[in-house]
Short mmCIF file of C-alpha atoms in Angstrom, two decimals:
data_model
loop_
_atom_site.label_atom_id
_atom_site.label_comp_id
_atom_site.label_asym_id
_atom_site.label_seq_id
_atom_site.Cartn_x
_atom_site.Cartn_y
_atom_site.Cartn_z
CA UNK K 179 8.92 11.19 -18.07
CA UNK K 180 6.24 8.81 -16.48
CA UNK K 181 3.40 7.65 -18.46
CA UNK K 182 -0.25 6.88 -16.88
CA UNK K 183 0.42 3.06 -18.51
CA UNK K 184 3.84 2.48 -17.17
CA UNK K 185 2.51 3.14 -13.90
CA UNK K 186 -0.27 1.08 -14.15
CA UNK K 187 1.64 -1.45 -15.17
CA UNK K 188 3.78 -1.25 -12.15
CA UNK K 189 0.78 -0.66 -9.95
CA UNK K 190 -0.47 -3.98 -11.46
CA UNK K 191 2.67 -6.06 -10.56
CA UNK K 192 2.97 -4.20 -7.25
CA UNK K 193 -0.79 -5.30 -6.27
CA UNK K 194 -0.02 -9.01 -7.93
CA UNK K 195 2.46 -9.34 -5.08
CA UNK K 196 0.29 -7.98 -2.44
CA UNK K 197 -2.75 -10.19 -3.18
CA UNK K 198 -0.30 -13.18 -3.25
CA UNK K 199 1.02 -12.38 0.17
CA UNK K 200 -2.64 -11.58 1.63
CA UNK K 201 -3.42 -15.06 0.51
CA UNK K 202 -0.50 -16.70 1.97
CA UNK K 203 -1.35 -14.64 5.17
CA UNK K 204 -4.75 -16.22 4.63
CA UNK K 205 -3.54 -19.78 5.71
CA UNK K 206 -1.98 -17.86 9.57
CA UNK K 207 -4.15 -19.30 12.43
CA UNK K 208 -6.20 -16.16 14.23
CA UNK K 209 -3.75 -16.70 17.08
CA UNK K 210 -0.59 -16.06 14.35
CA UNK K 211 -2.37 -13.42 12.94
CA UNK K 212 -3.02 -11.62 16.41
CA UNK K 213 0.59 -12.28 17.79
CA UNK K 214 2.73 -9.43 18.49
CA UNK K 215 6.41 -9.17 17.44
CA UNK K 216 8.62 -6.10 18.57
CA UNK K 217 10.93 -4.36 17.12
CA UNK K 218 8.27 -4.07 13.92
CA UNK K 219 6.50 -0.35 14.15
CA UNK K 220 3.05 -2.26 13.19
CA UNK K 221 3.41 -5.24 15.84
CA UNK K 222 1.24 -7.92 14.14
CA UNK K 223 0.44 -8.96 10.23
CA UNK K 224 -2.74 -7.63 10.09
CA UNK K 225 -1.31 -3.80 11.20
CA UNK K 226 1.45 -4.08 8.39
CA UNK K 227 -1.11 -4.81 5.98
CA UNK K 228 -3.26 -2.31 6.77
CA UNK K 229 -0.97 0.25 7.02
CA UNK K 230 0.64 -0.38 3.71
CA UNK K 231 -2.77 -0.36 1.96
CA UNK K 232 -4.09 2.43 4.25
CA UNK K 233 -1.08 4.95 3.01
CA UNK K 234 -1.73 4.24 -0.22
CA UNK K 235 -5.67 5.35 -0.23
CA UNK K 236 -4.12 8.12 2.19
CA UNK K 237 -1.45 9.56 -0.46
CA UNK K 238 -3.79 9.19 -3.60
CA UNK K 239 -5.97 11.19 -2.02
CA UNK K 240 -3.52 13.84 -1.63
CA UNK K 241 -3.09 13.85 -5.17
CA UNK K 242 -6.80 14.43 -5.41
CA UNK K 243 -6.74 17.01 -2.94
CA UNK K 244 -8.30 14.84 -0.13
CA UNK K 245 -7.22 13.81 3.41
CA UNK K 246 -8.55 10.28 3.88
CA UNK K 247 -7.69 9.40 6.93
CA UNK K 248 -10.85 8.12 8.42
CA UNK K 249 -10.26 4.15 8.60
CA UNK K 250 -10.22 2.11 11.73
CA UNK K 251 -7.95 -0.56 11.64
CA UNK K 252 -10.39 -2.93 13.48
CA UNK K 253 -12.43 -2.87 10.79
CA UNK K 254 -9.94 -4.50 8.39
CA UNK K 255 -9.05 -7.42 11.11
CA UNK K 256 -9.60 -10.55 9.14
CA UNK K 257 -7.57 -11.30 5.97
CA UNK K 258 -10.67 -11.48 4.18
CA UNK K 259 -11.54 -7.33 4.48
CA UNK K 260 -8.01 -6.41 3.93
CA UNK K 261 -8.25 -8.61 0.85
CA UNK K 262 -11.26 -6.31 0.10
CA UNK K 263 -9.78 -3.30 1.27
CA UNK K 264 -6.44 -3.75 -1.13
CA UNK K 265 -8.56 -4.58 -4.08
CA UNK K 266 -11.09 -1.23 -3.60
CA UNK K 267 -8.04 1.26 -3.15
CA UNK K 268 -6.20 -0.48 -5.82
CA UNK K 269 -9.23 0.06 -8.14
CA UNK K 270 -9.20 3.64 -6.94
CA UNK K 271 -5.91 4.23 -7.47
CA UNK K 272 -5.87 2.74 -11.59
CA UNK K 273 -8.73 5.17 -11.97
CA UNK K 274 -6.76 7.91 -10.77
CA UNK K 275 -3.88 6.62 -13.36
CA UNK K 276 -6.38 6.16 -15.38
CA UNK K 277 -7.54 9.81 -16.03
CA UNK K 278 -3.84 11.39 -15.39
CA UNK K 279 -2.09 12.69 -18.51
CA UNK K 280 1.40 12.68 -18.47
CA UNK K 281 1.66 16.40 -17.73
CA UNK K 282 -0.39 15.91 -14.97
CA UNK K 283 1.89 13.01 -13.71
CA UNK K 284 4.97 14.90 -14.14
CA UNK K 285 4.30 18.27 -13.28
CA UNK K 286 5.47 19.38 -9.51
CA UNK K 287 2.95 20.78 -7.97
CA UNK K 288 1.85 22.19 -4.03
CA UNK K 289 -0.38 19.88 -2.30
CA UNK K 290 -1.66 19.91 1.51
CA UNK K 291 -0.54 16.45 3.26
CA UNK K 292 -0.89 15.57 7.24
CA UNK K 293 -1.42 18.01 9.45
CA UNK K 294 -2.04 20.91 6.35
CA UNK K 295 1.23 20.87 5.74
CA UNK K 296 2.17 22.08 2.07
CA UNK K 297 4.68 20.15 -0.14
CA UNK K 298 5.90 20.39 -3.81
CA UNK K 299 5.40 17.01 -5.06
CA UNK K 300 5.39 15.43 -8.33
CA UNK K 301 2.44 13.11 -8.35
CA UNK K 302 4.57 10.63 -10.52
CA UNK K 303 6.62 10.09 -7.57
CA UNK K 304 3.97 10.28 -4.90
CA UNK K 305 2.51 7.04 -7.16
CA UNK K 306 6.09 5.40 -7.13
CA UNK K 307 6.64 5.80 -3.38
CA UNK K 308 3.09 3.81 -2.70
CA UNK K 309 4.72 0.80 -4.63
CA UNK K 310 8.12 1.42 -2.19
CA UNK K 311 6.07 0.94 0.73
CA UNK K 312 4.15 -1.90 0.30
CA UNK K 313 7.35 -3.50 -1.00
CA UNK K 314 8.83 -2.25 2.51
CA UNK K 315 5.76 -3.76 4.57
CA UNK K 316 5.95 -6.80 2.45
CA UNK K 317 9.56 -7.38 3.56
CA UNK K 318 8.79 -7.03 7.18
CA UNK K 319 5.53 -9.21 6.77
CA UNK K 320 7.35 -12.25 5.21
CA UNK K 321 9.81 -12.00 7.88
CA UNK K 322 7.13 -11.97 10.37
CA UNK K 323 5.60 -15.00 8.46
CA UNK K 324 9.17 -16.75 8.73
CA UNK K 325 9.35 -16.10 12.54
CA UNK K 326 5.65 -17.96 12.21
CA UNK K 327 7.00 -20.93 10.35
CA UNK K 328 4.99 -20.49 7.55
CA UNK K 329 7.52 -18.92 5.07
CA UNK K 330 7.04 -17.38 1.56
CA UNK K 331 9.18 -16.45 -1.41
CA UNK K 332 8.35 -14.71 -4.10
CA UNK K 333 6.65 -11.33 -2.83
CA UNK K 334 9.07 -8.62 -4.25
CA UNK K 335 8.28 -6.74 -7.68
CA UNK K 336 7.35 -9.63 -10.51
CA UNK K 337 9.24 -8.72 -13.72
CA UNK K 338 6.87 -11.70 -15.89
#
């Protein structure tokens, strides 16, 4: 069984990494920031980072029985408003946490996602897989800072 704390907790650590990485991305010229690599589904830094935070406002609301998807990634361009953008949808997500018992956590339940599709989900897990995919955008961001030459260690899930 999940508990609203142990989540936060791993919410905490998962965001910890994130801001750490947004700063390092801080320190990318504008012409490293805007460079386009194949092979990555989101082609530059910026894109990854939006995306991962994006997904996460997108599947909290879900659990809230919203469908945010009205964001522009041009708005969130510079590393300073994706900075601002992690730190409002990670405050909205705690307060989600925040107010969830644990039956409400663990109990499977039918919720419309993209497109009005319905799913059984257990909003425990729908929490758990927005940590997975920053974690996965993080990997393909530091590898996208490597091919920069401006490397980073130290972005995956801090256990201190």
């Amino acid at each position: 069984m999940f508990t609203s704390a142990a989540l936060c907790d791993a919410h905490e650590r998962t965001h910890r990494s994130l801001r750490k990485l947004i700063a390092h991305c801080g320190g990318l010229e504008p012409e490293a920031l805007a460079r386009e690599f194949p092979g990555f589904g989101y082609p530059t830094v910026p894109l990854q980072l939006h995306h991962g935070i994006a997904a996460e406002r997108y599947w909290v609301g879900v659990l809230q029985g919203k469908m945010l998807v009205d964001h522009d990634a041009e708005d969130y361009s510079t590393i300073a408003a994706l900075e601002a953008f992690r730190e409002m949808i990670r405050a909205a997500t705690e307060g989600y946490l925040a107010g969830a018992s644990s039956e409400e956590l663990n109990t499977p339940r039918t919720m419309v996602t993209w497109r009005q599709a319905e799913q059984v989900l257990m909003p425990a897990h729908v929490i758990l897989r927005t940590m997975t995919h920053h974690y996965q955008h993080q990997g393909q961001i530091v590898a996208m800072c490597r091919l920069l030459g401006k490397p980073i260690a130290g972005t995956d899930f801090p256990i201190l």
